Amino acid sequence: MINIVSSIALLVISVSQLNIFEIDGVFSSAHVRSIERHIEETQYTQNDLLVIQYSSTKYSEKAVSDFEELITDKDFIKAMWVGPYSIEIDYAITSGFDILGYVPGTEIINVPFTTDLEDKFCSLHTCDISERKITIVDEEGIFNDYLVVGSIGAFLENINNSESFSNDVQLSIKEDTFEAINFLKPSLMERFYISISEPIFTYMFFVLGFALIGLELFAIGPGIMAFIGGLLVIVSSLPFQEFGINYIGIGIFLIAYLIYLKILSRGYFSVLGVVAFGVLIISSIVMFSDYVITVNKFLLGFISIGLAFFYFVAIPTVIRSRLTTDTSAMTSYVDAEAIFIKQLDGSAVLVSIDENQIRVESDSKIKYTEGQSYKIQENDGNLTI
């Protein structure tokens, strides 16, 4: 059953333009900038209606504050429908709107309860005064200054020619206006910013960018990996200020990164690899300890494992690339005298040639003596002793 709590409409407005702006993903300053730009470009009049369809479950406090200021400052008719699924929304986000609609089951948090708000909501819906929360009931209806409906279509249909949603305005939406509704979203770059504002993607792109830069230091190439890595680091750091990254965690991450570089230079993991992984896990937790969005620590750990595996796979690939390239370019090492330093993993050994330390292959049947001189040979494209 549809409940109707009516009020008297004093002003009838014939809507000639109807735009619906969709807010999803992480609600951030990118949404606010996009809506502000749209309002400036459209130049709304009193006969235009802007509807915000809000379905974001995460947001920054800065975006909420800027959005509240933006909407409250405008003098045309503004409506918001929270849907199409039940979410938790901050009360401040709904401030400044002339018409409000909620999908059943919506939870409104941080409500500054007053006598008027209690009379408006608490007799019909579930109010938790101590928790400052209102839970919209499952029953749809048209109430005083707001609606509870299950779709954007029902929301528009019920606010058209209705006297129930506002104390001073009645809207009349023309039929041809319904046929020319514009559904709007942020620009491509703004949507990219919204996507990387998700903390898991922020962390993944950030550490992957540094990994590619580190890999470029050891792999001979035109610098494509370093360019891509630097780009990933830059774009992933864009949300840091808005969402409150802990820069101490960045410092700890750089320590882990330097340890991984040391591992790459040695060519094998050993205990140092375990230490680097542990420091990386700690850095991820500290980095997002003050983040305004709740972060899944299990997913942070999973990404850290993926990064360690990346290094584990990249290490032999990089070393092989170096040796293969160097064998064709460093033919002077063949027949050179090499001083044995130590045994590495498997058949690999570390030797010194003209004060340069390089990694070469060895014969597993021979027992090498530290400080002893051996002759460098080439075998199937690899340098051996």
PDB file of C-alpha atoms in Angstrom, residues 87-358:
ATOM      1  CA  ILE A  87      22.885   1.858   1.254  1.00  0.00           C
ATOM      2  CA  GLU A  88      24.159   3.894   4.188  1.00  0.00           C
ATOM      3  CA  ILE A  89      24.190   7.643   3.467  1.00  0.00           C
ATOM      4  CA  ASP A  90      25.396  10.598   5.527  1.00  0.00           C
ATOM      5  CA  TYR A  91      22.611  13.051   6.381  1.00  0.00           C
ATOM      6  CA  ALA A  92      24.796  15.988   5.247  1.00  0.00           C
ATOM      7  CA  ILE A  93      24.777  14.642   1.675  1.00  0.00           C
ATOM      8  CA  THR A  94      21.001  15.100   1.521  1.00  0.00           C
ATOM      9  CA  SER A  95      21.113  18.690   2.782  1.00  0.00           C
ATOM     10  CA  GLY A  96      20.007  21.447   0.435  1.00  0.00           C
ATOM     11  CA  PHE A  97      17.647  19.338  -1.697  1.00  0.00           C
ATOM     12  CA  ASP A  98      14.037  20.370  -2.293  1.00  0.00           C
ATOM     13  CA  ILE A  99      12.881  16.809  -2.946  1.00  0.00           C
ATOM     14  CA  LEU A 100      14.265  13.635  -1.375  1.00  0.00           C
ATOM     15  CA  GLY A 101      13.538  10.010  -2.169  1.00  0.00           C
ATOM     16  CA  TYR A 102      14.869   6.820  -0.616  1.00  0.00           C
ATOM     17  CA  VAL A 103      14.788   3.210  -1.608  1.00  0.00           C
ATOM     18  CA  PRO A 104      13.309   1.046   1.190  1.00  0.00           C
ATOM     19  CA  GLY A 105      15.945  -0.068   3.695  1.00  0.00           C
ATOM     20  CA  THR A 106      18.179   3.010   3.333  1.00  0.00           C
ATOM     21  CA  GLU A 107      20.109   3.948   6.488  1.00  0.00           C
ATOM     22  CA  ILE A 108      20.699   7.658   7.134  1.00  0.00           C
ATOM     23  CA  ILE A 109      23.643   8.220   9.507  1.00  0.00           C
ATOM     24  CA  ASN A 110      25.040  11.224  11.410  1.00  0.00           C
ATOM     25  CA  VAL A 111      21.548  12.675  11.743  1.00  0.00           C
ATOM     26  CA  PRO A 112      21.431  15.901  13.822  1.00  0.00           C
ATOM     27  CA  PHE A 113      18.137  15.027  15.485  1.00  0.00           C
ATOM     28  CA  THR A 114      15.770  17.881  16.248  1.00  0.00           C
ATOM     29  CA  THR A 115      12.122  17.884  17.221  1.00  0.00           C
ATOM     30  CA  ASP A 116      11.140  18.552  13.609  1.00  0.00           C
ATOM     31  CA  LEU A 117      13.278  15.674  12.294  1.00  0.00           C
ATOM     32  CA  GLU A 118      11.894  13.294  14.908  1.00  0.00           C
ATOM     33  CA  ASP A 119       8.334  14.255  13.970  1.00  0.00           C
ATOM     34  CA  LYS A 120       9.195  13.913  10.278  1.00  0.00           C
ATOM     35  CA  PHE A 121      10.825  10.471  10.398  1.00  0.00           C
ATOM     36  CA  CYS A 122      10.529   8.675  13.710  1.00  0.00           C
ATOM     37  CA  SER A 123       6.769   8.080  13.717  1.00  0.00           C
ATOM     38  CA  LEU A 124       7.062   6.146  10.441  1.00  0.00           C
ATOM     39  CA  HIS A 125      10.607   4.790  10.377  1.00  0.00           C
ATOM     40  CA  THR A 126      13.125   3.321  12.817  1.00  0.00           C
ATOM     41  CA  CYS A 127      15.168   5.977  14.632  1.00  0.00           C
ATOM     42  CA  ASP A 128      18.193   5.333  16.841  1.00  0.00           C
ATOM     43  CA  ILE A 129      18.778   8.618  18.629  1.00  0.00           C
ATOM     44  CA  SER A 130      21.956   7.492  20.423  1.00  0.00           C
ATOM     45  CA  GLU A 131      23.515   6.210  17.202  1.00  0.00           C
ATOM     46  CA  ARG A 132      22.155   9.211  15.231  1.00  0.00           C
ATOM     47  CA  LYS A 133      20.685   6.885  12.618  1.00  0.00           C
ATOM     48  CA  ILE A 134      17.389   6.516  10.735  1.00  0.00           C
ATOM     49  CA  THR A 135      16.421   3.308   8.944  1.00  0.00           C
ATOM     50  CA  ILE A 136      13.820   3.760   6.214  1.00  0.00           C
ATOM     51  CA  VAL A 137      11.094   1.110   6.430  1.00  0.00           C
ATOM     52  CA  ASP A 138      10.365  -1.315   3.601  1.00  0.00           C
ATOM     53  CA  GLU A 139       6.921   0.139   2.932  1.00  0.00           C
ATOM     54  CA  GLU A 140       6.846   2.546  -0.010  1.00  0.00           C
ATOM     55  CA  GLY A 141       4.983   5.820   0.248  1.00  0.00           C
ATOM     56  CA  ILE A 142       4.828   9.580  -0.255  1.00  0.00           C
ATOM     57  CA  PHE A 143       5.487  11.392   2.997  1.00  0.00           C
ATOM     58  CA  ASN A 144       6.026  14.950   4.146  1.00  0.00           C
ATOM     59  CA  ASP A 145       8.933  16.357   2.028  1.00  0.00           C
ATOM     60  CA  TYR A 146      10.238  12.950   0.949  1.00  0.00           C
ATOM     61  CA  LEU A 147       9.295   9.738  -0.844  1.00  0.00           C
ATOM     62  CA  VAL A 148      10.098   6.062  -0.337  1.00  0.00           C
ATOM     63  CA  VAL A 149      10.077   4.345  -3.744  1.00  0.00           C
ATOM     64  CA  GLY A 150      11.940   1.452  -5.328  1.00  0.00           C
ATOM     65  CA  SER A 151      13.001   2.956  -8.669  1.00  0.00           C
ATOM     66  CA  ILE A 152      13.993   6.232 -10.303  1.00  0.00           C
ATOM     67  CA  GLY A 153      10.986   5.909 -12.606  1.00  0.00           C
ATOM     68  CA  ALA A 154       8.613   5.714  -9.649  1.00  0.00           C
ATOM     69  CA  PHE A 155      10.402   8.655  -8.051  1.00  0.00           C
ATOM     70  CA  LEU A 156       9.898  10.893 -11.108  1.00  0.00           C
ATOM     71  CA  GLU A 157       6.325   9.719 -11.582  1.00  0.00           C
ATOM     72  CA  ASN A 158       5.384  10.525  -7.989  1.00  0.00           C
ATOM     73  CA  ILE A 159       6.969  13.973  -7.847  1.00  0.00           C
ATOM     74  CA  ASN A 160       5.173  14.977 -11.051  1.00  0.00           C
ATOM     75  CA  ASN A 161       2.016  16.989 -10.214  1.00  0.00           C
ATOM     76  CA  SER A 162       2.283  15.877  -6.592  1.00  0.00           C
ATOM     77  CA  GLU A 163       1.510  18.209  -3.690  1.00  0.00           C
ATOM     78  CA  SER A 164       3.042  15.881  -1.153  1.00  0.00           C
ATOM     79  CA  PHE A 165       6.800  16.245  -1.386  1.00  0.00           C
ATOM     80  CA  SER A 166       7.279  19.937  -0.578  1.00  0.00           C
ATOM     81  CA  ASN A 167       5.630  22.612   1.492  1.00  0.00           C
ATOM     82  CA  ASP A 168       5.930  25.381  -1.093  1.00  0.00           C
ATOM     83  CA  VAL A 169       6.433  23.930  -4.600  1.00  0.00           C
ATOM     84  CA  GLN A 170       4.478  21.707  -6.983  1.00  0.00           C
ATOM     85  CA  LEU A 171       6.206  20.395 -10.101  1.00  0.00           C
ATOM     86  CA  SER A 172       4.557  19.773 -13.440  1.00  0.00           C
ATOM     87  CA  ILE A 173       6.858  17.792 -15.743  1.00  0.00           C
ATOM     88  CA  LYS A 174       5.892  18.023 -19.398  1.00  0.00           C
ATOM     89  CA  GLU A 175       5.547  14.840 -21.438  1.00  0.00           C
ATOM     90  CA  ASP A 176       8.197  15.912 -23.935  1.00  0.00           C
ATOM     91  CA  THR A 177      10.533  16.636 -20.992  1.00  0.00           C
ATOM     92  CA  PHE A 178      10.205  13.007 -19.873  1.00  0.00           C
ATOM     93  CA  GLU A 179      11.157  11.942 -23.384  1.00  0.00           C
ATOM     94  CA  ALA A 180      14.307  14.093 -23.351  1.00  0.00           C
ATOM     95  CA  ILE A 181      15.786  13.155 -19.974  1.00  0.00           C
ATOM     96  CA  ASN A 182      19.586  13.436 -19.907  1.00  0.00           C
ATOM     97  CA  PHE A 183      21.462  10.836 -17.840  1.00  0.00           C
ATOM     98  CA  LEU A 184      24.836  12.282 -16.861  1.00  0.00           C
ATOM     99  CA  LYS A 185      28.066  10.943 -15.354  1.00  0.00           C
ATOM    100  CA  PRO A 186      31.502  12.387 -14.562  1.00  0.00           C
ATOM    101  CA  SER A 187      34.033  12.674 -17.384  1.00  0.00           C
ATOM    102  CA  LEU A 188      36.391   9.823 -18.248  1.00  0.00           C
ATOM    103  CA  MET A 189      39.309  11.303 -16.284  1.00  0.00           C
ATOM    104  CA  GLU A 190      37.064  12.008 -13.294  1.00  0.00           C
ATOM    105  CA  ARG A 191      35.769   8.424 -13.387  1.00  0.00           C
ATOM    106  CA  PHE A 192      39.366   7.231 -13.457  1.00  0.00           C
ATOM    107  CA  TYR A 193      40.082   9.282 -10.324  1.00  0.00           C
ATOM    108  CA  ILE A 194      36.952   7.817  -8.703  1.00  0.00           C
ATOM    109  CA  SER A 195      38.142   4.293  -9.542  1.00  0.00           C
ATOM    110  CA  ILE A 196      41.640   4.741  -8.107  1.00  0.00           C
ATOM    111  CA  SER A 197      40.133   6.324  -4.976  1.00  0.00           C
ATOM    112  CA  GLU A 198      39.178   2.775  -3.997  1.00  0.00           C
ATOM    113  CA  PRO A 199      42.002   1.986  -1.507  1.00  0.00           C
ATOM    114  CA  ILE A 200      42.735  -1.466  -2.922  1.00  0.00           C
ATOM    115  CA  PHE A 201      43.355  -0.034  -6.393  1.00  0.00           C
ATOM    116  CA  THR A 202      45.312   2.876  -4.883  1.00  0.00           C
ATOM    117  CA  TYR A 203      47.690   0.482  -3.135  1.00  0.00           C
ATOM    118  CA  MET A 204      47.947  -1.943  -6.047  1.00  0.00           C
ATOM    119  CA  PHE A 205      48.843   0.724  -8.619  1.00  0.00           C
ATOM    120  CA  PHE A 206      51.222   2.459  -6.201  1.00  0.00           C
ATOM    121  CA  VAL A 207      53.333  -0.611  -5.387  1.00  0.00           C
ATOM    122  CA  LEU A 208      53.175  -1.931  -8.953  1.00  0.00           C
ATOM    123  CA  GLY A 209      54.461   1.402 -10.240  1.00  0.00           C
ATOM    124  CA  PHE A 210      57.511   1.219  -7.988  1.00  0.00           C
ATOM    125  CA  ALA A 211      58.041  -2.415  -8.975  1.00  0.00           C
ATOM    126  CA  LEU A 212      58.183  -1.500 -12.655  1.00  0.00           C
ATOM    127  CA  ILE A 213      60.606   1.342 -11.936  1.00  0.00           C
ATOM    128  CA  GLY A 214      62.847  -1.035  -9.970  1.00  0.00           C
ATOM    129  CA  LEU A 215      62.694  -3.619 -12.719  1.00  0.00           C
ATOM    130  CA  GLU A 216      63.765  -1.043 -15.279  1.00  0.00           C
ATOM    131  CA  LEU A 217      66.917  -0.395 -13.251  1.00  0.00           C
ATOM    132  CA  PHE A 218      68.070  -3.955 -13.926  1.00  0.00           C
ATOM    133  CA  ALA A 219      66.591  -4.691 -17.353  1.00  0.00           C
ATOM    134  CA  ILE A 220      68.117  -3.198 -20.467  1.00  0.00           C
ATOM    135  CA  GLY A 221      65.420  -1.457 -22.498  1.00  0.00           C
ATOM    136  CA  PRO A 222      64.055   1.846 -23.824  1.00  0.00           C
ATOM    137  CA  GLY A 223      62.564   2.822 -20.440  1.00  0.00           C
ATOM    138  CA  ILE A 224      58.963   1.881 -21.165  1.00  0.00           C
ATOM    139  CA  MET A 225      58.570   0.051 -17.842  1.00  0.00           C
ATOM    140  CA  ALA A 226      59.954   3.034 -15.928  1.00  0.00           C
ATOM    141  CA  PHE A 227      57.572   5.390 -17.753  1.00  0.00           C
ATOM    142  CA  ILE A 228      54.542   3.203 -17.037  1.00  0.00           C
ATOM    143  CA  GLY A 229      55.684   2.709 -13.448  1.00  0.00           C
ATOM    144  CA  GLY A 230      56.134   6.430 -12.868  1.00  0.00           C
ATOM    145  CA  LEU A 231      52.713   7.103 -14.363  1.00  0.00           C
ATOM    146  CA  LEU A 232      51.122   4.536 -12.036  1.00  0.00           C
ATOM    147  CA  VAL A 233      52.822   6.070  -8.996  1.00  0.00           C
ATOM    148  CA  ILE A 234      51.634   9.579  -9.933  1.00  0.00           C
ATOM    149  CA  VAL A 235      47.995   8.695 -10.642  1.00  0.00           C
ATOM    150  CA  SER A 236      47.695   6.385  -7.611  1.00  0.00           C
ATOM    151  CA  SER A 237      48.956   9.141  -5.301  1.00  0.00           C
ATOM    152  CA  LEU A 238      46.297  11.631  -6.452  1.00  0.00           C
ATOM    153  CA  PRO A 239      43.702  10.589  -3.794  1.00  0.00           C
ATOM    154  CA  PHE A 240      46.256  10.621  -0.937  1.00  0.00           C
ATOM    155  CA  GLN A 241      45.427  14.084   0.378  1.00  0.00           C
ATOM    156  CA  GLU A 242      41.652  13.837   0.053  1.00  0.00           C
ATOM    157  CA  PHE A 243      41.332  10.439   1.733  1.00  0.00           C
ATOM    158  CA  GLY A 244      44.072  10.804   4.346  1.00  0.00           C
ATOM    159  CA  ILE A 245      46.995   8.486   3.553  1.00  0.00           C
ATOM    160  CA  ASN A 246      49.505   7.990   6.388  1.00  0.00           C
ATOM    161  CA  TYR A 247      52.854   9.168   5.017  1.00  0.00           C
ATOM    162  CA  ILE A 248      54.762   7.208   7.658  1.00  0.00           C
ATOM    163  CA  GLY A 249      53.513   4.107   5.875  1.00  0.00           C
ATOM    164  CA  ILE A 250      54.930   5.504   2.616  1.00  0.00           C
ATOM    165  CA  GLY A 251      58.327   5.773   4.318  1.00  0.00           C
ATOM    166  CA  ILE A 252      58.118   2.179   5.549  1.00  0.00           C
ATOM    167  CA  PHE A 253      57.156   1.077   2.051  1.00  0.00           C
ATOM    168  CA  LEU A 254      60.250   2.776   0.608  1.00  0.00           C
ATOM    169  CA  ILE A 255      62.374   0.734   3.024  1.00  0.00           C
ATOM    170  CA  ALA A 256      60.731  -2.457   1.737  1.00  0.00           C
ATOM    171  CA  TYR A 257      61.280  -1.233  -1.820  1.00  0.00           C
ATOM    172  CA  LEU A 258      65.012  -0.680  -1.226  1.00  0.00           C
ATOM    173  CA  ILE A 259      65.290  -4.180   0.230  1.00  0.00           C
ATOM    174  CA  TYR A 260      63.640  -5.579  -2.897  1.00  0.00           C
ATOM    175  CA  LEU A 261      66.151  -3.654  -5.019  1.00  0.00           C
ATOM    176  CA  LYS A 262      68.940  -5.263  -3.011  1.00  0.00           C
ATOM    177  CA  ILE A 263      67.370  -8.654  -3.692  1.00  0.00           C
ATOM    178  CA  LEU A 264      67.227  -7.904  -7.405  1.00  0.00           C
ATOM    179  CA  SER A 265      70.889  -6.930  -7.422  1.00  0.00           C
ATOM    180  CA  ARG A 266      71.866 -10.174  -5.662  1.00  0.00           C
ATOM    181  CA  GLY A 267      69.660 -12.375  -7.808  1.00  0.00           C
ATOM    182  CA  TYR A 268      68.193 -14.570  -5.056  1.00  0.00           C
ATOM    183  CA  PHE A 269      65.728 -14.203  -2.184  1.00  0.00           C
ATOM    184  CA  SER A 270      67.001 -15.955   0.984  1.00  0.00           C
ATOM    185  CA  VAL A 271      65.977 -14.503   4.375  1.00  0.00           C
ATOM    186  CA  LEU A 272      66.116 -10.970   3.008  1.00  0.00           C
ATOM    187  CA  GLY A 273      63.114 -11.705   0.817  1.00  0.00           C
ATOM    188  CA  VAL A 274      61.061 -12.725   3.855  1.00  0.00           C
ATOM    189  CA  VAL A 275      62.123  -9.540   5.656  1.00  0.00           C
ATOM    190  CA  ALA A 276      61.113  -7.412   2.644  1.00  0.00           C
ATOM    191  CA  PHE A 277      57.712  -9.098   2.515  1.00  0.00           C
ATOM    192  CA  GLY A 278      57.125  -8.504   6.227  1.00  0.00           C
ATOM    193  CA  VAL A 279      58.077  -4.824   5.951  1.00  0.00           C
ATOM    194  CA  LEU A 280      55.771  -4.488   2.933  1.00  0.00           C
ATOM    195  CA  ILE A 281      52.816  -5.913   4.904  1.00  0.00           C
ATOM    196  CA  ILE A 282      53.487  -3.507   7.779  1.00  0.00           C
ATOM    197  CA  SER A 283      53.747  -0.554   5.396  1.00  0.00           C
ATOM    198  CA  SER A 284      50.359  -1.348   3.801  1.00  0.00           C
ATOM    199  CA  ILE A 285      48.638  -1.432   7.204  1.00  0.00           C
ATOM    200  CA  VAL A 286      50.258   1.823   8.359  1.00  0.00           C
ATOM    201  CA  MET A 287      49.584   3.601   5.028  1.00  0.00           C
ATOM    202  CA  PHE A 288      45.821   3.082   5.333  1.00  0.00           C
ATOM    203  CA  SER A 289      45.526   3.330   9.134  1.00  0.00           C
ATOM    204  CA  ASP A 290      44.018   6.843   8.906  1.00  0.00           C
ATOM    205  CA  TYR A 291      42.198   6.397   5.587  1.00  0.00           C
ATOM    206  CA  VAL A 292      38.647   7.769   5.618  1.00  0.00           C
ATOM    207  CA  ILE A 293      37.459   4.645   3.796  1.00  0.00           C
ATOM    208  CA  THR A 294      37.512   1.277   5.533  1.00  0.00           C
ATOM    209  CA  VAL A 295      40.181  -0.921   3.983  1.00  0.00           C
ATOM    210  CA  ASN A 296      40.104  -4.712   3.791  1.00  0.00           C
ATOM    211  CA  LYS A 297      43.441  -5.740   5.350  1.00  0.00           C
ATOM    212  CA  PHE A 298      43.120  -9.239   3.878  1.00  0.00           C
ATOM    213  CA  LEU A 299      43.094  -7.767   0.370  1.00  0.00           C
ATOM    214  CA  LEU A 300      46.096  -5.578   1.225  1.00  0.00           C
ATOM    215  CA  GLY A 301      47.972  -8.707   2.281  1.00  0.00           C
ATOM    216  CA  PHE A 302      46.887 -10.501  -0.874  1.00  0.00           C
ATOM    217  CA  ILE A 303      48.266  -7.679  -3.036  1.00  0.00           C
ATOM    218  CA  SER A 304      51.521  -7.754  -1.055  1.00  0.00           C
ATOM    219  CA  ILE A 305      51.818 -11.478  -1.747  1.00  0.00           C
ATOM    220  CA  GLY A 306      51.181 -10.801  -5.430  1.00  0.00           C
ATOM    221  CA  LEU A 307      53.913  -8.169  -5.462  1.00  0.00           C
ATOM    222  CA  ALA A 308      56.385 -10.529  -3.784  1.00  0.00           C
ATOM    223  CA  PHE A 309      55.509 -13.191  -6.349  1.00  0.00           C
ATOM    224  CA  PHE A 310      56.049 -10.601  -9.077  1.00  0.00           C
ATOM    225  CA  TYR A 311      59.559  -9.985  -7.811  1.00  0.00           C
ATOM    226  CA  PHE A 312      60.155 -13.729  -7.438  1.00  0.00           C
ATOM    227  CA  VAL A 313      59.211 -14.329 -11.074  1.00  0.00           C
ATOM    228  CA  ALA A 314      60.921 -11.177 -12.316  1.00  0.00           C
ATOM    229  CA  ILE A 315      64.269 -11.892 -10.669  1.00  0.00           C
ATOM    230  CA  PRO A 316      65.329 -14.902 -12.790  1.00  0.00           C
ATOM    231  CA  THR A 317      63.788 -13.294 -15.879  1.00  0.00           C
ATOM    232  CA  VAL A 318      65.776 -10.104 -15.379  1.00  0.00           C
ATOM    233  CA  ILE A 319      68.997 -11.950 -14.620  1.00  0.00           C
ATOM    234  CA  ARG A 320      68.581 -14.149 -17.703  1.00  0.00           C
ATOM    235  CA  SER A 321      67.885 -11.065 -19.798  1.00  0.00           C
ATOM    236  CA  ARG A 322      71.031  -9.414 -18.540  1.00  0.00           C
ATOM    237  CA  LEU A 323      73.188 -12.457 -19.102  1.00  0.00           C
ATOM    238  CA  THR A 324      71.775 -13.177 -22.556  1.00  0.00           C
ATOM    239  CA  THR A 325      72.289  -9.585 -23.618  1.00  0.00           C
ATOM    240  CA  ASP A 326      75.681  -9.316 -21.991  1.00  0.00           C
ATOM    241  CA  THR A 327      76.936 -12.542 -23.599  1.00  0.00           C
ATOM    242  CA  SER A 328      76.566 -11.050 -27.051  1.00  0.00           C
ATOM    243  CA  ALA A 329      77.832  -7.636 -26.021  1.00  0.00           C
ATOM    244  CA  MET A 330      80.535  -8.627 -23.535  1.00  0.00           C
ATOM    245  CA  THR A 331      82.487 -11.206 -25.488  1.00  0.00           C
ATOM    246  CA  SER A 332      85.641  -9.923 -23.819  1.00  0.00           C
ATOM    247  CA  TYR A 333      84.641 -11.896 -20.686  1.00  0.00           C
ATOM    248  CA  VAL A 334      85.086 -15.200 -22.537  1.00  0.00           C
ATOM    249  CA  ASP A 335      88.479 -16.772 -21.590  1.00  0.00           C
ATOM    250  CA  ALA A 336      88.917 -14.095 -18.911  1.00  0.00           C
ATOM    251  CA  GLU A 337      90.169 -15.059 -15.464  1.00  0.00           C
ATOM    252  CA  ALA A 338      87.447 -14.856 -12.797  1.00  0.00           C
ATOM    253  CA  ILE A 339      87.947 -14.988  -9.039  1.00  0.00           C
ATOM    254  CA  PHE A 340      85.418 -17.227  -7.275  1.00  0.00           C
ATOM    255  CA  ILE A 341      83.561 -15.383  -4.487  1.00  0.00           C
ATOM    256  CA  LYS A 342      80.699 -17.610  -3.339  1.00  0.00           C
ATOM    257  CA  GLN A 343      78.037 -20.119  -4.353  1.00  0.00           C
ATOM    258  CA  LEU A 344      74.548 -18.738  -4.991  1.00  0.00           C
ATOM    259  CA  ASP A 345      71.321 -20.661  -5.559  1.00  0.00           C
ATOM    260  CA  GLY A 346      71.422 -23.812  -7.707  1.00  0.00           C
ATOM    261  CA  SER A 347      74.331 -23.818 -10.139  1.00  0.00           C
ATOM    262  CA  ALA A 348      74.809 -20.045 -10.045  1.00  0.00           C
ATOM    263  CA  VAL A 349      77.964 -18.572  -8.541  1.00  0.00           C
ATOM    264  CA  LEU A 350      79.260 -15.065  -7.935  1.00  0.00           C
ATOM    265  CA  VAL A 351      82.662 -14.215  -9.410  1.00  0.00           C
ATOM    266  CA  SER A 352      84.829 -11.129  -9.788  1.00  0.00           C
ATOM    267  CA  ILE A 353      86.290  -9.992 -13.126  1.00  0.00           C
ATOM    268  CA  ASP A 354      88.366  -6.838 -13.196  1.00  0.00           C
ATOM    269  CA  GLU A 355      86.779  -5.721  -9.903  1.00  0.00           C
ATOM    270  CA  ASN A 356      83.280  -6.279 -11.361  1.00  0.00           C
ATOM    271  CA  GLN A 357      81.054  -8.845  -9.654  1.00  0.00           C
ATOM    272  CA  ILE A 358      78.868 -10.887 -11.991  1.00  0.00           C
TER     273      ILE A 358
END
